[in-house]
Coordinates of C-alpha atoms and ligand atoms in Angstrom, one line a residue:
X1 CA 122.5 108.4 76.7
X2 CA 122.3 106.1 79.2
X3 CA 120.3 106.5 81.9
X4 CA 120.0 105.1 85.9
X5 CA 116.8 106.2 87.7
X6 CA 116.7 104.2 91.4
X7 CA 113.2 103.6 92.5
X8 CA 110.2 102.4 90.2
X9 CA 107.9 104.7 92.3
X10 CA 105.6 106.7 90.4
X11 CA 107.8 109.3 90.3
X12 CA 110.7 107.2 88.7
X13 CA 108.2 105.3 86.4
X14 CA 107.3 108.6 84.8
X15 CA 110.9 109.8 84.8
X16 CA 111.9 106.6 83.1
X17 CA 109.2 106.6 79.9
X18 CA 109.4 110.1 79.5
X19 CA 113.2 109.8 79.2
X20 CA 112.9 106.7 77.4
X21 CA 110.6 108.8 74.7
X22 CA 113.2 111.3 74.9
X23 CA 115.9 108.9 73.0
X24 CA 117.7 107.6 76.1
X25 CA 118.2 104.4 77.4
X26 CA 116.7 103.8 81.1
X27 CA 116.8 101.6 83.5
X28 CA 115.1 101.7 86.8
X29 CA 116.4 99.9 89.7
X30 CA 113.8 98.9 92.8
X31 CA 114.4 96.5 95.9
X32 CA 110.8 95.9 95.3
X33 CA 110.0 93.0 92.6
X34 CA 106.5 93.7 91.6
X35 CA 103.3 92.0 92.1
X36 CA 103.9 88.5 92.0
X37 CA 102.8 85.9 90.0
X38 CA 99.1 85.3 92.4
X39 CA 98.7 89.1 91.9
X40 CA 99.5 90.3 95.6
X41 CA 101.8 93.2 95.9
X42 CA 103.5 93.1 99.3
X43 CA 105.4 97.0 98.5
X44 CA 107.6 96.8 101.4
X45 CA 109.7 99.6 102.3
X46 CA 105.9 102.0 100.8
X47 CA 104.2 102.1 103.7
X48 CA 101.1 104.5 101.9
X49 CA 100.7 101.4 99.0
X50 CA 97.5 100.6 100.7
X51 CA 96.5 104.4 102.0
X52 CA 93.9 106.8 100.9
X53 CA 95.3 108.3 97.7
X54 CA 93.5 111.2 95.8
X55 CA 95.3 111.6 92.5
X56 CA 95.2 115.5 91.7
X57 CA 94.3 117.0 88.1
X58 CA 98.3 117.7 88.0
X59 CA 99.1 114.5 87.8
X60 CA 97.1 113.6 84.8
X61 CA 97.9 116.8 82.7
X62 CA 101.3 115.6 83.3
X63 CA 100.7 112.3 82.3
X64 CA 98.3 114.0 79.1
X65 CA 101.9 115.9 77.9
X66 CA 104.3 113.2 78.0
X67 CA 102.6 109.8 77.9
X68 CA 98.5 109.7 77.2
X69 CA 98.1 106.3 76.6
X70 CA 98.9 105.8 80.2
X71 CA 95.5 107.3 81.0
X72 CA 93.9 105.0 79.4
X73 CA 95.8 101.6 80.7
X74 CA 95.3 103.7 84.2
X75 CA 91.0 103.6 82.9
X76 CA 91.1 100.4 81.7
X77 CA 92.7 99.2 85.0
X78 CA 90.1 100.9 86.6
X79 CA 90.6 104.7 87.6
X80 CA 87.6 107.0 87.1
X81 CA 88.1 110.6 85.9
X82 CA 86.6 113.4 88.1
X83 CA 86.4 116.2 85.8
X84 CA 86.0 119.7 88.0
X85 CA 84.2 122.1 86.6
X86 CA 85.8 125.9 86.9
X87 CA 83.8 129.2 88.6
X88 CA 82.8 129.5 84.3
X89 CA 80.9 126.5 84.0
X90 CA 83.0 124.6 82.0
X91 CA 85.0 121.7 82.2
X92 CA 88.2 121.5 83.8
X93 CA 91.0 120.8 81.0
X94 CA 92.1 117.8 82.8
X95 CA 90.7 114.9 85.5
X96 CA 91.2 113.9 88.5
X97 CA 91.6 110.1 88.7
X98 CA 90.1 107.8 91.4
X99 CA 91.5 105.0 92.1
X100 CA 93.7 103.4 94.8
X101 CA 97.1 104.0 95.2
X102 CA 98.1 100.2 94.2
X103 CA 95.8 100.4 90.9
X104 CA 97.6 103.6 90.1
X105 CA 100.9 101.6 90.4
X106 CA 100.7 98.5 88.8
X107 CA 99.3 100.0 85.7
X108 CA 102.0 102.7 85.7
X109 CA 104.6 99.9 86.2
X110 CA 102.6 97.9 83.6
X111 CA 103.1 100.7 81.3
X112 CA 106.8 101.4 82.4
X113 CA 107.7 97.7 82.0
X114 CA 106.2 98.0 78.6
X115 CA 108.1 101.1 76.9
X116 CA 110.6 100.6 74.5
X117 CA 113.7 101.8 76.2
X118 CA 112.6 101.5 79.7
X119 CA 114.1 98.1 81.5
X120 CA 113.2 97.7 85.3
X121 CA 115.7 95.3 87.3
X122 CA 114.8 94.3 90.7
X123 CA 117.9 95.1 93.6
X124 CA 119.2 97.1 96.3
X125 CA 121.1 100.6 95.2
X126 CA 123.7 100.5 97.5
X127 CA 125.5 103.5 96.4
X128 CA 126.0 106.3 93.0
X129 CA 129.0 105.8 91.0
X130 CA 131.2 108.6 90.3
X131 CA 133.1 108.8 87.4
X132 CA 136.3 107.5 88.9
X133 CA 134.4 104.3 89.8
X134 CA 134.1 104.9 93.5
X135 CA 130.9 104.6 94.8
X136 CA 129.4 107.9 96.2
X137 CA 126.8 107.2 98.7
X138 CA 127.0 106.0 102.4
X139 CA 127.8 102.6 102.3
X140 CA 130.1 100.3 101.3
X141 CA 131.9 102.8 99.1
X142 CA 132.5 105.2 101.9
X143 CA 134.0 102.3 104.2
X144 CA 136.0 101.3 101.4
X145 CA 137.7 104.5 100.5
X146 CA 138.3 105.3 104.2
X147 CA 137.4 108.4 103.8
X148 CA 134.7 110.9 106.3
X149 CA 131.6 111.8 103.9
X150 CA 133.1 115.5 103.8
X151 CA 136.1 114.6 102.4
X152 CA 134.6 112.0 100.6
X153 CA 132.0 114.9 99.0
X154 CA 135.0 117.1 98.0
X155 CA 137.0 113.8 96.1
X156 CA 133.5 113.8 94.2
X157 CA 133.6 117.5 93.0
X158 CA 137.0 117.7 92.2
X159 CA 135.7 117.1 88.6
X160 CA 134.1 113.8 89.3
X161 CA 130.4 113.3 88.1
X162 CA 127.7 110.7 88.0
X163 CA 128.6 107.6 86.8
X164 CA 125.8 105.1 87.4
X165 CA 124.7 103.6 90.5
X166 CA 125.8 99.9 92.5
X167 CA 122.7 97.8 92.9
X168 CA 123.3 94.5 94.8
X169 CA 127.2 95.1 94.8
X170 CA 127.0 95.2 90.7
X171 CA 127.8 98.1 89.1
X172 CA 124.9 99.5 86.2
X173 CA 126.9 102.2 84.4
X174 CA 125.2 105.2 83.1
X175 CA 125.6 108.7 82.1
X176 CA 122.9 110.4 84.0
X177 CA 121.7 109.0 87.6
X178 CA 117.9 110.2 88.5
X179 CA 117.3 109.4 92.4
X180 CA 113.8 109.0 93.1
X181 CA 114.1 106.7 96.0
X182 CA 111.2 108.1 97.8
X183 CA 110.8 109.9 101.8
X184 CA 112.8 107.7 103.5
X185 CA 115.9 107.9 100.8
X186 CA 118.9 107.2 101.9
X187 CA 121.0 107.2 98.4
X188 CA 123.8 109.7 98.1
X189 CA 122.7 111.6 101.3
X190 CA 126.2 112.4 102.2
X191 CA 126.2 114.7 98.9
X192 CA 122.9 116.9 99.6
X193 CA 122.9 119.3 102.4
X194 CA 120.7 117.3 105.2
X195 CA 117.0 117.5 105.1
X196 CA 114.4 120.1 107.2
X197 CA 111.7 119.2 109.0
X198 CA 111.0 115.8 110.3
X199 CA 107.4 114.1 111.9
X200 CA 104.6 116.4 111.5
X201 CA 102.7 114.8 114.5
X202 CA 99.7 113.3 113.0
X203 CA 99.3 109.6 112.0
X204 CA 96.9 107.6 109.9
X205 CA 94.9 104.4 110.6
X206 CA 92.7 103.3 107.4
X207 CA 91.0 100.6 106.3
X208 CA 89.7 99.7 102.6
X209 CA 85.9 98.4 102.7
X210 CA 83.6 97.5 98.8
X211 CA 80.3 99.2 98.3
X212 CA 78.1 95.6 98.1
X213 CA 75.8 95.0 95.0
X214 CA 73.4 97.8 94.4
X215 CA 74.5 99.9 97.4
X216 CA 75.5 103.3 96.4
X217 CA 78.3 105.2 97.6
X218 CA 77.5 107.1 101.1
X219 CA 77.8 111.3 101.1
X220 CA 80.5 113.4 99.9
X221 CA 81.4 116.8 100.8
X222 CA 84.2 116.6 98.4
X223 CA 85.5 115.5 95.0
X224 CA 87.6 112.3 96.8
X225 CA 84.7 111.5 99.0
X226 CA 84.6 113.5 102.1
X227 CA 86.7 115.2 104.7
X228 CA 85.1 116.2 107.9
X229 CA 87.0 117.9 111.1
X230 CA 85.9 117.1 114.6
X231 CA 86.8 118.1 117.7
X232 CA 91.1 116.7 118.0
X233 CA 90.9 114.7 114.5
X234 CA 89.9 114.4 111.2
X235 CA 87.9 111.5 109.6
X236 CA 87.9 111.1 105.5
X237 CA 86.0 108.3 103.3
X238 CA 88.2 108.6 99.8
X239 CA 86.0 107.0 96.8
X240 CA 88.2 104.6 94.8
X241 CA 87.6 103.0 91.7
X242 CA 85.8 99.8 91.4
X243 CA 82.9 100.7 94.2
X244 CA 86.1 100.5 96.6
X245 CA 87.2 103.2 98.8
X246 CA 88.8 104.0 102.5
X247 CA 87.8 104.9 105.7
X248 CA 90.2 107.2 107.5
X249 CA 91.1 108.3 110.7
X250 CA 93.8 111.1 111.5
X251 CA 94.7 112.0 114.5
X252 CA 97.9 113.6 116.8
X253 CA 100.5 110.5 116.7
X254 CA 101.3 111.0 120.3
X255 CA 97.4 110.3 121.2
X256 CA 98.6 106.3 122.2
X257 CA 95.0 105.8 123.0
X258 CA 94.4 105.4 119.3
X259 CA 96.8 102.6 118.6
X260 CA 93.9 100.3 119.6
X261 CA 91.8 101.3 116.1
X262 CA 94.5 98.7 114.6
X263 CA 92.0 95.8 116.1
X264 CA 89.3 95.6 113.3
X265 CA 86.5 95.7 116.0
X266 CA 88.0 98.7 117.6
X267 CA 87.8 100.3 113.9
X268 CA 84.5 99.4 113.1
X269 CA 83.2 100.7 116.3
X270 CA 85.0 103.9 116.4
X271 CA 83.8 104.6 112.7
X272 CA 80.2 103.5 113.3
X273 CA 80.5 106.3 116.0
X274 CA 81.2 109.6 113.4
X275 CA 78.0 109.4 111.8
X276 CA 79.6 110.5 108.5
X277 CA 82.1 107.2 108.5
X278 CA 78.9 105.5 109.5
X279 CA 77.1 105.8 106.5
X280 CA 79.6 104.1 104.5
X281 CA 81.3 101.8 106.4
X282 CA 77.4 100.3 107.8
X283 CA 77.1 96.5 107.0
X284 CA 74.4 97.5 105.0
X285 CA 76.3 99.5 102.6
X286 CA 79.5 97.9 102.5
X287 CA 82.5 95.1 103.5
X288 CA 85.7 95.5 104.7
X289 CA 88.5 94.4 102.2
X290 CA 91.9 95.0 103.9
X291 CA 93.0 94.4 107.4
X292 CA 93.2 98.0 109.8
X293 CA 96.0 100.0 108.2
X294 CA 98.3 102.3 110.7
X295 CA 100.1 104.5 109.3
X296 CA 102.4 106.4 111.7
X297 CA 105.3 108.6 110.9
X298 CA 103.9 110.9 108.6
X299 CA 106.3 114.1 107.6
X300 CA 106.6 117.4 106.0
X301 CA 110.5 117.5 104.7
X302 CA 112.2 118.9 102.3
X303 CA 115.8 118.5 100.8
X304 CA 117.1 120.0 98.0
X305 CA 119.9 119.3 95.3
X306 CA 122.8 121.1 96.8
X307 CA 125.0 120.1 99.3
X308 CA 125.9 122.0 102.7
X309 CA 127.8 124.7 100.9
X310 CA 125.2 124.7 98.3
X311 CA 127.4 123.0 95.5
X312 CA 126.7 121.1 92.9
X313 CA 128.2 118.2 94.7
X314 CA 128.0 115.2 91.8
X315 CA 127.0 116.5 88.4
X316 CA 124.8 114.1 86.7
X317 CA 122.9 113.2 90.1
X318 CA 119.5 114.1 90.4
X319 CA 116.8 113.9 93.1
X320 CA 113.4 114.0 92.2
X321 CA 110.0 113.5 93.9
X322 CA 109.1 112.6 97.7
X323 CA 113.7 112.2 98.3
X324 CA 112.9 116.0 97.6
X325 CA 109.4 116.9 99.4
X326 CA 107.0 115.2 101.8
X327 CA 104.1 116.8 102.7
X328 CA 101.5 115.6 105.5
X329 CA 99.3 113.8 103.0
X330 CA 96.0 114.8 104.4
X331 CA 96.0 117.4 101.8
X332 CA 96.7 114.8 99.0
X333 CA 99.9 116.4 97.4
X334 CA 102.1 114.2 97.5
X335 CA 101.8 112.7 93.9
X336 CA 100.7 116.1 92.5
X337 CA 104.2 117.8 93.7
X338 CA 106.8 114.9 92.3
X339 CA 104.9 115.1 88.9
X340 CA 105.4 118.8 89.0
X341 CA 109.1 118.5 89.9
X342 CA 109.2 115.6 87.2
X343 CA 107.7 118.0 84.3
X344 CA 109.9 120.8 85.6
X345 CA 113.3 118.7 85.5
X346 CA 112.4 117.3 81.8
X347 CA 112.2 120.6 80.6
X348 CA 115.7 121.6 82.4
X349 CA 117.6 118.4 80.8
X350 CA 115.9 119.5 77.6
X351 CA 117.3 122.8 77.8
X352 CA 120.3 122.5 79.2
X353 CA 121.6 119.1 77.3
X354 CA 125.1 118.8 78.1
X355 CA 125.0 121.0 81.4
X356 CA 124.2 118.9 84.1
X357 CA 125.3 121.1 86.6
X358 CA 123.4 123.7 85.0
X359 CA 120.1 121.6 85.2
X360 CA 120.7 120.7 89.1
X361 CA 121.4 124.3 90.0
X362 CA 118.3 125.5 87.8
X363 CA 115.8 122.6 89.4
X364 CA 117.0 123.7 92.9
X365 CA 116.5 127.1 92.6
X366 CA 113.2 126.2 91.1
X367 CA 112.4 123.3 93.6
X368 CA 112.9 126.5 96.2
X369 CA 110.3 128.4 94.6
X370 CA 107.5 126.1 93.5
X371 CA 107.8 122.9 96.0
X372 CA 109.6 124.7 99.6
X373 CA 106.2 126.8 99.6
X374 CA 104.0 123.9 100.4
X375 CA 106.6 122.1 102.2
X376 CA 106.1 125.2 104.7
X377 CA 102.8 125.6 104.5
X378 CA 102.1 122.3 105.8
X379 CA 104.7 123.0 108.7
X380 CA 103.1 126.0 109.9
X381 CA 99.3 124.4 109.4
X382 CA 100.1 121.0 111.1
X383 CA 102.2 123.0 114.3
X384 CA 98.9 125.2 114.5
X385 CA 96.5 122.5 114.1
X386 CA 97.9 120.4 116.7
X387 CA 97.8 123.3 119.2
X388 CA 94.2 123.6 118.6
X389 CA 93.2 119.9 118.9
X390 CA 94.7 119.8 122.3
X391 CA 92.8 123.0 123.2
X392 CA 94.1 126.0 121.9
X393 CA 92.2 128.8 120.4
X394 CA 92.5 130.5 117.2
X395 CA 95.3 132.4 117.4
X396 CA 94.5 135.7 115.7
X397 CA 97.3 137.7 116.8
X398 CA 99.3 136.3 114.0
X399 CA 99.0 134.8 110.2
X400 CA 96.5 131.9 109.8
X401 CA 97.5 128.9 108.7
X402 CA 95.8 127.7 105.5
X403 CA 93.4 125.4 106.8
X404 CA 91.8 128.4 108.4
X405 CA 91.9 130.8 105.4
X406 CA 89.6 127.9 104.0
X407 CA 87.8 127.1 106.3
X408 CA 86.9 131.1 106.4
X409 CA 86.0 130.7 102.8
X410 CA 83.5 128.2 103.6
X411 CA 81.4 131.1 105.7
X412 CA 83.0 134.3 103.3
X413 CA 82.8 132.9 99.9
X414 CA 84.6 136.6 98.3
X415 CA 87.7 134.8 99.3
X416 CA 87.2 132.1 97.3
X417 CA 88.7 134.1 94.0
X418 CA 91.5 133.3 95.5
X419 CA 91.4 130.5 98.2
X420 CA 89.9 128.7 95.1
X421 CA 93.6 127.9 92.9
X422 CA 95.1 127.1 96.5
X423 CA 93.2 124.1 97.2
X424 CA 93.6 123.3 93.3
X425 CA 97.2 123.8 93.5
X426 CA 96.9 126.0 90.6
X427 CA 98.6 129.0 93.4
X428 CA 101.3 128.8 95.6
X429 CA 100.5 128.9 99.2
X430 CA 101.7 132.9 99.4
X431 CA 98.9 134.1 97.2
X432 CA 96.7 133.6 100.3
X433 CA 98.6 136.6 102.0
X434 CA 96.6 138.6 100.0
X435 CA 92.8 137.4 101.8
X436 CA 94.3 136.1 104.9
X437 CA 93.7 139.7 106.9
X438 CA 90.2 139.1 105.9
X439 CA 89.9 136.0 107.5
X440 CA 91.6 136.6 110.3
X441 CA 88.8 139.3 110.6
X442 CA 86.2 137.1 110.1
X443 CA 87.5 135.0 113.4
X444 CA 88.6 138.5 115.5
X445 CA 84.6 139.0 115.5
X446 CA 84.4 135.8 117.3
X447 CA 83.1 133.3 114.5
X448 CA 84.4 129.9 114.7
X449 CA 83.6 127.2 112.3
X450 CA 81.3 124.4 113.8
X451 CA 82.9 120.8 114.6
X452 CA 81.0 118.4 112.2
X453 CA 78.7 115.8 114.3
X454 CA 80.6 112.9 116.1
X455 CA 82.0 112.3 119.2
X456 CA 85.3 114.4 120.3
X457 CA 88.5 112.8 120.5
X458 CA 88.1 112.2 124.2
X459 CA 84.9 110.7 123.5
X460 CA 85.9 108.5 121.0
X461 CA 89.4 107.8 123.3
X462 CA 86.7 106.6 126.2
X463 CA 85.0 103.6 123.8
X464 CA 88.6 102.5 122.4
X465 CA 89.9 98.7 124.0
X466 CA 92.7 100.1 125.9
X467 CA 96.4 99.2 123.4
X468 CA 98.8 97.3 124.4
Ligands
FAD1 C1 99.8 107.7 104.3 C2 100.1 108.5 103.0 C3 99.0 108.9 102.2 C4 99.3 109.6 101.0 N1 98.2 110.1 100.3 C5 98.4 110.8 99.2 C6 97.3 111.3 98.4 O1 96.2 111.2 98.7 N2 97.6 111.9 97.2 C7 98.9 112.1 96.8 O2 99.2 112.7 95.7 N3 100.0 111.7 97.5 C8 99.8 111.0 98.7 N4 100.8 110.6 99.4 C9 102.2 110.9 99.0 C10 102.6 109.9 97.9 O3 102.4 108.5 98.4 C11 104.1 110.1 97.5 O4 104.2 111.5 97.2 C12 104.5 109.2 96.4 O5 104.7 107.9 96.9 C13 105.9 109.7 95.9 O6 106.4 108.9 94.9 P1 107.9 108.6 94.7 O7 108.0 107.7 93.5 O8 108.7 109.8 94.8 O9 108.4 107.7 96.0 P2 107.9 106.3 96.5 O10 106.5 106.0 96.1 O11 108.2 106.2 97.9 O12 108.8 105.3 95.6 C14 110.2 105.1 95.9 C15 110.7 103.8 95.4 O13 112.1 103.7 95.7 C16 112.4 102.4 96.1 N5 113.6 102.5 96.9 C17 113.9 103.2 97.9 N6 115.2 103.1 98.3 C18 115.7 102.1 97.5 C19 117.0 101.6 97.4 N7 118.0 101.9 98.2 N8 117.2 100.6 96.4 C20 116.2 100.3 95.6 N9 114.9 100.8 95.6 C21 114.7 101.7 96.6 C22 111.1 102.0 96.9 O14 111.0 100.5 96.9 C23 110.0 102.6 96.1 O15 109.6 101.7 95.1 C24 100.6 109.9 100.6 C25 101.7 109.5 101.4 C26 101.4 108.8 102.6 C27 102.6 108.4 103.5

């Protein structure tokens, strides 16, 4: 069949090959032209191109099922493979990759662009086409057919179904329309019931910097690099591939103080001030190779499939990847969740061919069961975490949030066994229930995990330029 998928994301560029190896014919729609001829790659519209990305072990097992020889264009462009090693000793069946975030994409678009089947087209997707021609989305259709978006909704159930989608005021017909438009998607949204959640109150400001020759990468405390708490923000280094990697600042969004670390000098010095940033981004060791990255508006949302009355409003429409779930990206799930819900929705469309209602009503249901849970566990985390960076205890009269529970295991390592498949996301967020009494124990008696060495966010506030 024929087969619309709009946005050549990474979750759409997978969605695309492995439908394309399915039999189908794909094409992939983007506002967003690719790297140019020089190389650059502007990527407006994707404002995390140029963040910090860790690429989970989920993401290359999915990868390793359905398309392996795009491992090795994403090694040859560069990416490293950190292979963890399990409680047993042995190897981990699949990698973690390393590598920033606009390596990983050009050589997954590389690879898309290249599959037999798969045809990208640069444009706008205005709308989804219904069967009965009318465009679906908010838009032009909607203004057209004079219609309000409830009633439009109902024209499109009364036995309508996907029909395509209109890119640049041109229809592309197909039989089956994938949306992975990405967190700000607008497409169809008058057909989904609205989205929860919103902001999640902390923002990014990064900055990429290269090791220089024969300087070796600075300390780690984790497989990406390393990920310290202070006191009101956290600061990461993640390692990259190529001797590249990212310094990173995050920090409450409303704390307008730190709007000045978008001046390089105010960066530099604010780094060179957390001894752990220090190491790496020192002169000595290494050279800034991007301007300061902000990175404001970060959110935890999800939306499923359904609309308001939980309907299958437009069979033959499909959402998939960050239009379904953000999550704060601190914890580096982002790519690791659409792949899931990528692998999960193949298997659907394989099983329920002809169904397409079938396969929305099964991917929602599972969506609710294996992407919702970390949707709200980063609610409930970042809400909690905020309150504690402007001065709140630990609150131990109620459930800990998962940050918490590990940072618990760091001084308890029996809970491990189980906060262990958490931070791999190889368990949902609820199988923590089961230790999270006995680290809310651990800080009843009063223990409290020390602040890593640096200055406080006050500190750090006092020796910022004041911003504009
Ligand atoms: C600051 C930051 C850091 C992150 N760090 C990590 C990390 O460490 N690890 C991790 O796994 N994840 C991370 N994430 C999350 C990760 O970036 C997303 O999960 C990922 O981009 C989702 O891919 P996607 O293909 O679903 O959407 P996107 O990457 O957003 O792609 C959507 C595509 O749709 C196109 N598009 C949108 N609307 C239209 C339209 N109307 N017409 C045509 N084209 C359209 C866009 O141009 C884009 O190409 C981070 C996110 C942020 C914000």
């Amino acid at each position: 069949m024929d087969v619309a998928v709009a946005g050549a994301g990474p979750t759409g560029l997978f969605m695309a090959v492995a439908l394309a190896r399915r039999g189908h014919r794909v094409t992939v729609a983007d506002r967003d032209a690719g790297p140019a001829a020089d190389g650059s790659w502007e990527r407006r519209g994707v404002m995390q191109f140029h963040h910090p990305h860790g690429f989970r072990p989920q993401i290359a097992q999915a990868l390793q099922a359905e398309m392996p020889e795009a491992l090795t264009a994403l090694e040859d462009a560069g990416a490293e493979r950190i292979v963890f090693r399990g409680g047993d000793g042995e190897p981990a069946p699949h990698a973690a990759l390393r590598c920033r975030r606009a390596v990983f994409e050009r050589a997954l678009r590389g690879f898309a662009a290249a599959e037999p089947g798969v045809t990208l087209v640069q444009g706008h997707v205005d709308d989804v086409l219904g069967s009965g021609g009318r465009a679906a989305g908010p838009g032009s259709g909607e203004r057209a057919a004079g219609l309000r978006s409830g009633e439009r909704a109902a024209d499109m159930r009364s036995g309508g179904r996907a029909a395509g989608l209109r890119v640049d005021g041109r229809d592309l017909p197909a039989d089956l329309v994938i949306n992975a438009s990405g967190r700000a998607s607008r497409i169809a949204a008058d057909l989904r019931a609205p989205a929860e959640g919103g902001d999640c109150g902390l923002a990014y400001v990064s900055r990429q910097y290269a090791l220089l020759p024969g300087a070796e990468p600075g300390p780690m405390n984790a497989p990406v690099g390393i990920i310290q708490t202070l006191t009101g923000y956290l600061i990461a280094v993640f390692l990259h591939d190529r001797r590249t990697f990212s310094a990173l600042f995050i920090r409450p969004a409303d704390d307008r103080r730190f709007g000045a670390l978008r001046f390089p000098e105010a960066f530099q010095a604010a780094a060179m001030a957390v001894p752990a940033l220090a190491a790496w981004v020192d002169p000595g060791r290494s050279t800034p190779i991007t301007p300061v990255l902000p990175g404001g508006r970060l959110y935890n949302t999800y939306r499923g499939q359904l609309d308001a009355e939980g309907r299958v409003a437009l069979p033959g429409l499909l959402h998939v990847g960050d239009t379904v779930c953000t999550t704060n990206p601190s914890a580096g799930r982002g790519v690791a969740v659409a792949f899931q819900q990528a692998v999960a929705l193949l298997r659907l469309l394989d099983e329920y061919p002809d169904d397409p209602a079938a396969v929305a009503l099964a991917f929602d249901e599972w969506c609710l069961s294996d992407v919702r849970p970390w949707f709200s566990d980063h609610v409930y985390w970042d809400t909690d975490l905020l309150r504690r960076w402007n001065g709140g205890d630990v609150d131990v009269t109620r459930r800990l949030p998962s940050d918490l529970i590990m940072k618990a295991s760091e001084q308890d390592p029996s809970l491990l066994r189980v906060v262990g498949p958490y931070m791999a996301m190889e368990a949902l967020p609820g199988t923590l229930d089961e230790v999270e009494p006995q680290a809310r124990a651990l800080f009843a008696s009063g223990w409290r995990p020390a602040p890593h060495p640096g200055p406080t966010r006050e500190e750090l506030a006092a020796t910022l330029p004041s911003a504009p």
